[in-house]
Amino acid sequence: MSTLTDLRRSMVAEARRRQRLTWLISAVVLVALPWIFSSSFSISIMTQIGIAIIFALSYNMLLGQGGMLSFGHAAYFGLGGFLAMHAMNYIADGAIPLPVPLLPLIGGVIGLFFGFIIGTFSTRRAGTVFAMISLGVAELIAALSLIFVGFFGGEEGVSSNRTKGPDFFGFNFGPDIQVYYVAAFWALIAAIAMFLFSRTPAGRMANAVRDNAERAEFIGYSQRNVRMISFCLSGFFAGLAGGMFAIAYEIVTEETLNMNQSGAVLLMAYIGGVGYFIGPIIGAIIMTLLRTVLSNFTELWMLYVGLLFIATVMFVPSGLTGLLMMHGPAWKRRSLKRLLAPYAAISIPSLAVIMGVGGLLELTHFAHTTSMDDRVMTLFSIPMNIDSLLPWAGLIALFIGGVLGVRRLRPMLLDAWADANGAGGGD
Amino acid sequence: MLEITIFSLLNGTVYGLLLFMLSSGLTLIFSMMGILNFAHASFYMLGAYFGYTISSHIGFWPGLIFAPLIVGVMGALLERYALRHVHKHGHVAELIFTFGLAFLLEELTQFFWGTDQQAYKGPSLLDFPLFTLFDANFPAYKAFMLLISIGIFLGLLLVLTRTRVGLIIQAAITHPNMVNMLGHNVPFVFMATFGVGTALAGLAGTIAGPVMGTYPGMAHDLGSIVFVVVVFGGLGSLAGALVASLMIGIIQTFAVGLNYSVSDFLVTIGVSFPADHFLHDIWTMTLPQVAPLIPYLMLILILIFRPMGLFGTRET
C-alpha cells in the first residue's frame, strides 16, 4: 500500500516540477524575445499576441473547459478596456495615484463585475440558450455603446496618455518595449492563474458539468454555481486583457466590444484547439500573426481566415493543437521519423493547391479592382498579365495538379501513419 | 399622430412579414435538424446580390424567380456536403460551423461584388405610389412585398397542413427514425427542407434588396434580429415565428417613428436635469435611438423568464 501511495506522490511531485519548469522556461523566453525580434513592428505584434493570449485563454474557460459557447465574449473585454481607459484619464489628471501597469486589474474587476451580473441569469443553462443570451447581451452592449456617447466616446472612442502616471521604478511606459514587458508579465500571470484554476476542484467540476451536467447534480453540485464560477473568472480575465489593450493602444473604441471581436476570439480559440489548455495560446499567436503579417501582403486576408476557420471546423475539429497531439503516440514509440518523408512528399502538392487557390483569388480580386492601364500583377514574384490566358490557366493547372497529387499520395500517407502508430504491425 | 400610426402599422407589417419569410425557414430547419443556422441571413444577402446581378442583365422578374432558386440549390448542397459532415462532431460544432460560414459568405460577397452598396432597383412596373395619405406616399412596391409575403405564408401553411409532403415533413420533425423506418428518405427530406428554407431566405433578400439596401453588412444587420424572432416566438414554432416577426417589425417601426426622449417624459412630470449632468446621455435618449436595442432586450427577457419562447414547447 505504502509503496503505491509513495509512487503516486512522487508522480504528482514530478508533474508539478515539470509544470514549474515549463512556466520558468516560458518566463525566460518572454524576457528574451525582444532581443531576438527587436524591430518596433515585431515588438508591437508580440504585445498584441500577449493580449490575445489572455483573451483567448479566458474564452476557453467557457467553451473548452466549461462547455459554454459564447458569442459575446468581447463585451467583457471591451467594458474592461473602456473602464481602464477612463481610469487612465483619471490617473493622467492626478485624481488616482495608481501605477499604469496595474490598470489591467481595474479592467479585470470590471469584467468580473459584469460577468457576475450577466452570469446570474445566463449560466442557468448551457447549450443553445446560453449561446443566445450571450449573443443578445453582446448585441445590446454594442448597441448601447453607440448611444451613450458620454461614456463610450461614440465613433472616436476614448483615448488617453499612458505616460502621465505616477512614477513606477523610473519607467514611464512611453517606449513600446516597456509596454511589451507589461503585456508579457500579465500574459504569464494570467496563463498561470488560469492553468492553476483548471486544476482546482472548481475547475475540475467545470469539466464535469460540461460533460454531464445531470450526473454532476446527482453528486451534489449545482451546475449553475459551477458555471457561474467559471463565467465570472472568465469575465475577469477578459477584462484584464481589455485593460492591457487600453495600455497598449491608448485608445478604446466601439470595435473592441462588437460582434466582430467576439467572433475573432472564438476563431482564435477554435483554430488553436479548445480541448487543450495550450490550444488558445497557439490560436492567439497564429491568428495575430495572420492578422498583422498577412494583411501586409493581401487585402483578402479576412477571406483566407474564413476559409481556414471553415476547414478547421470541418476537418480538424480538435484544432491545430489536436493535430499536433495526434502525433503523441508516434512520438512515444519513437517512430515519428517514419512520417517525415511522407509529410515532405505530400506538402508539395498541398502547397500547389494553396498557391493555386490563393493565386486565383488574388488575380480575380486584382482584375476586379484595377484600372484599365494597370493590367499586370506581380504574384509569387512572377509578373502576370490578367488579360492573357496564361496566368489563369497556369494557376488552374497548379490547383488541379495539386489536388491530383494529394489524392495520389494520400494512401501512402495513411499507410505510413498506420505504420508509425503500430497498427497492423503489432511490434 | 394618426398618420404615424397608419404608416408605422403598414411599414411594420411589411418589415414583420419579411422577417417571417426568413424566420419561417430558420425555425423549420431548427425543428427538424436541431441546427440554429447562423448563416441563414447570409442566404438572404445572397438572394439580394443574385437578384441584383440577374436584374441588371435580364431584368427584375427573372431575378425574382432564379435568384431564390440558386440560393436554395446552394443551401441544399451545403447541407448535403458540409453540414452533414460536421453533424458528426455535435451541435456545438454545427453552430460554430454556421457561424464561420456567415463570416465566410460575407467575405466572399465582398470579394465578388465589392464593399459598396449596389444600385439594386425594383421593377419600373411597380415604381408608383399606390395611394397617398396625409401627403405621404405608400409605394406600390411595398404592397407587392406584402402580397408576396402573405402568399408565401399561406402557401407554407397549405403545404405543411394539407399535403402529403407536409405530413411527412411534420412527422420527420418529431419522429425522424419512425419516418425513416416507414421507407421515406429522411436525409433527403432534411436536405430539401434546408434547400427550401434557404430559398425562402433568398426570396426575402431578392424582394427586400431594392428597399432595404444591398450591401455586405445586410446579413449581419438582419441576422441577429431573425435569431431574436425565432427564439422569442419559440424554437420550432411557425405560429410563434409569425407573431414574433410582426411584433418586432411593428414595435421597431413605431419606435423609429416616435421621436420622444426620456427627458420629454420627465418634463411632463416636472423633473428636469441640467445639460452637464453626468447621466446626460440617459436623459436625452430618444425612442429612435433605443429602437435597435428593443429586440435584444426582448430576447434576454424571454430567455430568462420563458426559455421555450412564446409558443415553443421545448427548451433548446
Coordinates of C-alpha atoms in Angstrom, one line a residue, chain A residues 3-225:
Chain A
T3 CA 4.7 1.9 -1.9
L4 CA 1.7 2.7 -4.1
T5 CA 1.0 5.9 -2.2
D6 CA 4.6 6.8 -2.5
L7 CA 4.6 6.2 -6.2
R8 CA 1.5 8.3 -6.6
R9 CA 3.0 11.1 -4.5
S10 CA 6.3 11.0 -6.5
M11 CA 4.3 11.1 -9.8
V12 CA 2.4 14.2 -8.6
A13 CA 5.6 15.8 -7.5
E14 CA 7.2 15.0 -10.8
A15 CA 4.3 16.6 -12.7
R16 CA 4.4 19.7 -10.5
R17 CA 8.1 20.0 -11.1
R18 CA 7.6 19.8 -14.9
Q19 CA 4.9 22.4 -14.8
R20 CA 7.1 24.8 -12.8
L21 CA 9.9 24.2 -15.2
T22 CA 7.5 24.9 -18.2
W23 CA 6.5 28.3 -16.6
L24 CA 10.1 29.1 -15.8
I25 CA 11.1 28.5 -19.4
S26 CA 8.1 30.5 -20.7
A27 CA 9.2 33.4 -18.5
V28 CA 12.8 33.2 -19.8
V29 CA 11.5 33.1 -23.4
L30 CA 9.2 36.1 -22.8
V31 CA 12.1 38.1 -21.4
A32 CA 14.4 37.1 -24.2
L33 CA 12.1 37.6 -27.2
P34 CA 12.6 41.3 -27.7
W35 CA 16.3 40.7 -28.1
I36 CA 15.6 38.2 -30.9
F37 CA 12.8 40.2 -32.6
S38 CA 13.9 43.7 -31.8
S39 CA 12.2 45.8 -34.5
S40 CA 9.4 48.0 -33.3
F41 CA 7.0 46.2 -35.6
S42 CA 7.7 42.8 -34.1
I43 CA 7.6 44.2 -30.5
S44 CA 4.1 45.7 -31.2
I45 CA 3.0 42.3 -32.7
M46 CA 4.3 40.5 -29.6
T47 CA 2.4 42.9 -27.3
Q48 CA -0.8 42.2 -29.4
I49 CA -0.1 38.4 -29.1
G50 CA 0.2 38.8 -25.3
I51 CA -3.2 40.5 -25.1
A52 CA -4.7 37.9 -27.5
I53 CA -3.4 35.1 -25.4
I54 CA -5.1 36.3 -22.2
F55 CA -8.3 37.0 -24.1
A56 CA -8.4 33.6 -25.9
L57 CA -7.5 31.7 -22.7
S58 CA -10.3 33.4 -20.8
Y59 CA -12.7 32.5 -23.7
N60 CA -11.6 28.9 -23.4
M61 CA -12.5 28.8 -19.7
L62 CA -16.1 29.0 -21.1
L63 CA -16.0 27.0 -24.3
G64 CA -13.3 24.4 -23.7
Q65 CA -13.4 23.8 -20.0
G66 CA -17.0 24.8 -19.2
G67 CA -18.8 23.8 -22.4
M68 CA -20.4 27.2 -22.7
L69 CA -20.4 28.5 -26.3
S70 CA -20.4 32.3 -26.1
F71 CA -21.0 34.6 -29.0
G72 CA -20.4 37.8 -26.9
H73 CA -17.2 37.5 -25.0
A74 CA -15.9 40.8 -26.4
A75 CA -18.4 42.6 -24.1
Y76 CA -16.2 41.9 -21.1
F77 CA -13.0 42.6 -22.9
G78 CA -14.4 46.0 -24.2
L79 CA -16.0 47.1 -21.0
G80 CA -12.8 46.3 -19.1
G81 CA -10.9 48.3 -21.7
F82 CA -13.3 51.3 -21.5
L83 CA -13.2 51.5 -17.7
A84 CA -9.4 51.1 -17.7
M85 CA -9.2 53.9 -20.2
H86 CA -11.3 56.2 -18.0
A87 CA -9.2 55.2 -15.1
M88 CA -6.1 56.1 -17.1
N89 CA -7.6 59.5 -17.7
Y90 CA -8.1 60.0 -14.0
I91 CA -4.5 58.9 -13.4
A92 CA -3.3 61.4 -16.0
D93 CA -5.3 64.1 -14.2
G94 CA -3.7 63.0 -10.9
A95 CA -7.0 62.0 -9.4
I96 CA -6.0 58.4 -8.5
P97 CA -2.4 57.5 -7.7
L98 CA -2.3 54.1 -9.4
P99 CA 0.7 53.0 -11.4
V100 CA -0.2 52.4 -15.0
P101 CA 0.9 48.7 -15.2
L102 CA -1.8 47.9 -12.6
L103 CA -4.6 49.2 -14.9
P104 CA -5.4 45.8 -16.3
L105 CA -6.6 44.9 -12.7
I106 CA -9.2 47.6 -13.0
G107 CA -10.3 46.1 -16.3
G108 CA -10.4 42.7 -14.7
V109 CA -12.5 43.8 -11.8
I110 CA -15.0 45.4 -14.2
G111 CA -15.1 42.2 -16.3
L112 CA -15.7 40.3 -13.1
F113 CA -18.5 42.7 -12.1
F114 CA -20.3 42.4 -15.4
G115 CA -19.6 38.6 -15.5
F116 CA -21.3 38.4 -12.2
I117 CA -24.4 40.4 -13.2
I118 CA -24.9 38.6 -16.6
G119 CA -23.9 35.3 -15.2
T120 CA -26.7 35.3 -12.7
F121 CA -29.2 34.8 -15.5
S122 CA -27.2 33.3 -18.3
T123 CA -25.5 30.4 -16.6
R124 CA -28.6 28.5 -15.6
R125 CA -28.4 26.6 -18.8
A126 CA -25.6 25.7 -21.2
G127 CA -26.1 24.9 -24.9
T128 CA -28.2 27.0 -27.3
V129 CA -29.9 29.1 -24.6
F130 CA -26.6 30.2 -23.2
A131 CA -25.3 31.0 -26.7
M132 CA -28.4 33.0 -27.5
I133 CA -28.2 35.0 -24.2
S134 CA -24.6 35.8 -24.8
L135 CA -25.4 36.9 -28.3
G136 CA -28.3 39.1 -27.1
V137 CA -26.2 40.7 -24.3
A138 CA -23.3 41.4 -26.6
E139 CA -25.5 43.0 -29.2
L140 CA -27.2 45.0 -26.5
I141 CA -23.9 46.3 -25.1
A142 CA -22.6 47.0 -28.6
A143 CA -25.7 49.0 -29.5
L144 CA -25.6 50.8 -26.1
S145 CA -22.0 51.8 -26.8
L146 CA -23.2 53.9 -29.7
I147 CA -25.9 55.6 -27.7
F148 CA -24.0 56.5 -24.6
V149 CA -21.6 58.9 -26.3
G150 CA -20.5 60.4 -23.0
F151 CA -19.1 57.2 -21.7
F152 CA -18.1 55.3 -24.8
G153 CA -17.0 58.3 -26.8
G154 CA -19.1 57.5 -29.9
E155 CA -17.3 56.7 -33.1
E156 CA -14.0 58.1 -32.0
G157 CA -13.9 56.1 -28.7
V158 CA -12.0 57.1 -25.6
S159 CA -8.3 57.9 -25.7
S160 CA -5.7 58.8 -23.1
N161 CA -2.0 59.0 -22.4
R162 CA -0.2 56.2 -20.6
T163 CA 2.9 58.1 -19.8
K164 CA 1.3 60.5 -17.3
G165 CA 1.0 58.1 -14.4
P166 CA 2.9 58.2 -11.1
D167 CA 6.5 57.1 -11.0
F168 CA 6.9 53.3 -11.3
F169 CA 10.6 52.4 -10.7
G170 CA 11.6 55.0 -13.2
F171 CA 9.6 53.6 -16.1
N172 CA 7.2 56.0 -17.9
F173 CA 5.8 53.4 -20.4
G174 CA 6.4 55.6 -23.4
P175 CA 8.6 53.2 -25.3
D176 CA 6.8 50.1 -26.8
I177 CA 9.3 47.8 -25.3
Q178 CA 8.2 48.7 -21.8
V179 CA 4.6 48.1 -22.8
Y180 CA 5.7 44.7 -24.2
Y181 CA 7.1 43.7 -20.8
V182 CA 3.9 44.8 -19.0
A183 CA 1.9 42.7 -21.5
A184 CA 4.2 39.7 -21.2
F185 CA 4.0 39.9 -17.4
W186 CA 0.2 39.9 -17.3
A187 CA 0.0 37.2 -20.0
L188 CA 2.3 34.9 -18.0
I189 CA 0.5 35.7 -14.7
A190 CA -2.9 35.2 -16.3
A191 CA -1.9 32.0 -18.0
I192 CA -0.5 30.5 -14.8
A193 CA -3.6 31.6 -12.8
M194 CA -6.0 30.1 -15.4
F195 CA -4.0 26.9 -15.6
L196 CA -4.0 26.6 -11.8
F197 CA -7.7 27.3 -11.8
S198 CA -8.3 24.4 -14.2
R199 CA -6.5 22.1 -11.7
T200 CA -8.7 23.2 -8.7
P201 CA -11.8 21.3 -7.7
A202 CA -13.9 24.2 -9.2
G203 CA -12.0 23.8 -12.5
R204 CA -12.5 20.0 -12.5
M205 CA -16.2 20.4 -11.7
A206 CA -16.5 22.8 -14.7
N207 CA -15.3 19.9 -16.8
A208 CA -17.7 17.5 -15.2
V209 CA -20.6 19.8 -15.7
R210 CA -19.6 20.3 -19.3
D211 CA -19.5 16.5 -19.9
N212 CA -22.6 15.6 -18.0
A213 CA -24.5 18.2 -16.0
E214 CA -27.1 15.8 -14.7
R215 CA -24.5 13.5 -13.1
A216 CA -22.8 16.4 -11.5
E217 CA -26.1 17.5 -10.0
F218 CA -26.6 14.0 -8.6
I219 CA -23.3 14.0 -6.7
G220 CA -24.4 17.3 -5.2
Y221 CA -23.0 20.1 -7.3
S222 CA -25.2 22.9 -8.6
Q223 CA -24.5 23.1 -12.3
R224 CA -25.4 26.7 -12.2
N225 CA -22.9 27.6 -9.4

